Coordinates of C-alpha atoms in Angstrom, one line a residue:
M1 CA -8.2 10.8 -7.6
R2 CA -8.5 14.0 -4.2
F3 CA -7.6 11.3 -2.2
T4 CA -4.3 9.7 -4.0
R5 CA -2.6 13.8 -4.5
S6 CA -3.5 13.9 -0.2
I7 CA -2.4 10.7 0.5
L8 CA 1.4 12.3 -2.9
A9 CA 1.6 15.3 -0.5
A10 CA 1.4 13.6 2.4
S11 CA 4.8 11.3 1.7
A12 CA 6.5 14.2 -0.1
V13 CA 5.5 16.1 3.4
A14 CA 6.9 13.0 5.3
A15 CA 9.7 13.0 3.1
L16 CA 11.1 16.0 3.3
S17 CA 10.3 16.2 7.1
V18 CA 11.3 13.7 9.4
G19 CA 10.8 15.0 12.8
T20 CA 7.7 14.2 12.9
T21 CA 5.3 11.7 15.1
T22 CA 4.6 9.6 11.3
A23 CA 8.3 9.9 9.7
L24 CA 9.3 8.0 14.0
A25 CA 6.9 5.5 13.4
S26 CA 8.9 2.9 15.1
P27 CA 10.3 0.7 12.3
A28 CA 7.9 -3.1 11.7
S29 CA 10.3 -5.4 12.0
A30 CA 10.2 -9.1 9.7
A31 CA 11.9 -12.1 8.8
P32 CA 13.8 -11.9 5.4
N33 CA 10.7 -14.3 4.4
T34 CA 7.9 -12.3 5.1
T35 CA 5.0 -12.5 3.9
P36 CA 1.7 -10.9 2.3
Q37 CA -1.1 -13.0 4.6
K38 CA 2.2 -12.9 6.8
V39 CA 1.5 -9.5 7.3
C40 CA -2.3 -9.2 6.7
G41 CA -4.0 -12.4 8.6
S42 CA -5.3 -16.0 7.9
G43 CA -7.0 -16.1 5.2
Y44 CA -6.2 -13.5 2.9
K45 CA -5.3 -14.6 -0.2
T46 CA -2.9 -12.3 -2.7
V47 CA -5.5 -10.7 -5.7
N48 CA -3.2 -8.3 -6.9
S49 CA 0.5 -6.6 -7.0
A50 CA 3.2 -4.5 -8.3
K51 CA 6.4 -3.5 -7.9
V52 CA 8.0 -0.4 -7.1
G53 CA 10.9 0.3 -9.1
S54 CA 14.0 -2.6 -7.4
L55 CA 12.7 -2.0 -3.8
G56 CA 10.1 -4.5 -3.5
T57 CA 6.4 -5.1 -3.8
V58 CA 3.5 -3.6 -2.9
Y59 CA 0.6 -6.7 -2.5
L60 CA -3.1 -6.0 -3.1
T61 CA -5.0 -9.2 -0.7
Y62 CA -8.4 -10.7 -0.3
N63 CA -10.5 -11.9 2.9
A64 CA -13.7 -14.1 1.5
S65 CA -15.4 -14.3 4.4
N66 CA -15.0 -10.9 5.4
G67 CA -15.2 -9.4 2.5
Q68 CA -12.0 -7.2 3.4
N69 CA -9.3 -5.7 1.0
C70 CA -5.6 -5.5 2.6
V71 CA -2.2 -3.9 1.3
T72 CA 1.1 -4.0 2.1
T73 CA 4.1 -3.1 1.4
I74 CA 7.6 -5.1 1.1
R75 CA 10.7 -5.0 0.8
N76 CA 12.9 -7.0 -1.6
N77 CA 16.0 -6.6 1.2
P78 CA 15.3 -5.7 4.8
G79 CA 17.8 -3.5 6.7
K80 CA 17.9 0.4 7.6
A81 CA 14.4 2.2 8.0
V82 CA 13.2 4.4 4.8
N83 CA 10.3 5.6 4.2
M84 CA 7.8 3.2 3.0
S85 CA 3.8 3.6 2.5
A86 CA 0.3 1.4 1.8
W87 CA -2.8 3.2 1.4
I88 CA -6.0 1.8 -0.4
S89 CA -9.1 3.3 -0.9
V90 CA -13.2 2.7 -2.0
P91 CA -14.2 5.9 -4.2
D92 CA -17.0 3.9 -4.3
T93 CA -17.5 4.2 -0.1
G94 CA -14.5 7.0 0.6
E95 CA -13.4 4.0 3.0
S96 CA -9.1 4.8 3.1
H97 CA -6.4 3.9 5.5
Y98 CA -2.9 4.3 5.4
D99 CA 0.1 4.1 7.4
E100 CA 2.6 5.6 5.7
G101 CA 7.5 5.4 8.3
L102 CA 10.4 4.3 9.0
F103 CA 9.9 0.9 8.4
T104 CA 13.1 -1.8 8.5
S105 CA 11.0 -4.5 6.3
Y106 CA 7.4 -4.0 5.3
A107 CA 4.9 -0.8 6.0
G108 CA 0.6 -2.1 6.0
P109 CA -1.2 -3.5 7.3
T110 CA -4.0 -1.2 5.4
H111 CA -7.6 -2.7 5.5
V112 CA -11.0 -1.6 4.3
Y113 CA -14.6 -3.6 3.0
G114 CA -14.4 -3.8 -0.9
K115 CA -16.4 -6.5 -1.0
G116 CA -18.2 -5.7 -4.5
H117 CA -16.1 -2.6 -5.3
C118 CA -12.7 -1.4 -7.6
V119 CA -10.3 -0.1 -5.3
D120 CA -7.5 2.9 -5.7
W121 CA -4.0 0.9 -4.0
G122 CA -0.4 1.4 -3.6
G123 CA 2.4 1.8 -2.2
G124 CA 6.0 3.1 -1.9
I125 CA 9.4 2.6 -0.9
A126 CA 12.2 5.9 -0.5
N127 CA 11.6 7.7 -3.1
T128 CA 10.2 5.3 -5.4
Y129 CA 6.0 5.0 -5.5
V130 CA 3.1 3.6 -7.6
Q131 CA -0.4 3.7 -8.0
V132 CA -3.2 1.6 -9.1
F133 CA -6.6 2.7 -9.6
G134 CA -9.5 1.2 -10.1
S135 CA -8.1 -1.7 -9.5
N136 CA -9.7 -5.6 -9.7
C137 CA -12.9 -4.6 -11.5
G138 CA -14.4 -7.8 -13.5
S139 CA -13.5 -6.8 -16.9
L140 CA -12.8 -2.6 -16.4
K141 CA -8.9 -2.1 -17.0
E142 CA -6.9 -1.1 -13.9
H143 CA -4.4 2.5 -14.3
R144 CA -1.5 2.2 -13.1
V145 CA 0.9 4.9 -12.6
T146 CA 5.0 4.7 -11.2
F147 CA 6.8 7.1 -10.1
T148 CA 10.1 8.6 -8.5
R149 CA 10.7 11.0 -5.6

């Protein structure tokens, strides 16, 4: 939960302070047919996803050959660069990765080793965010939160 709060705080600060290095990251460019597999790389299969309002989708992918999870946030309609984010955390190990900035089409990829562990992940587009906690833990039920700032 501490990680999630810091992610939200970082997103809010970045969104308010356009002059920072993070917010001025180079826009990602991609064709309108960008897929999670194109962003994360070969061998990754989509195992979960969450809508970011009507703006796009955050995808959780997994590569069974190396145990890596990958998260990317992809806009439905690429265009002018907007604040976007993608993040993933493995609470059991403390490993996490985050990507945030002004992007035209997608944020990420964010990779962590997650074989045999639950993962928390999410992302945002403009001022709409989604978070998924306790995901891909077998029979345990995940918890999803979507909000607008």
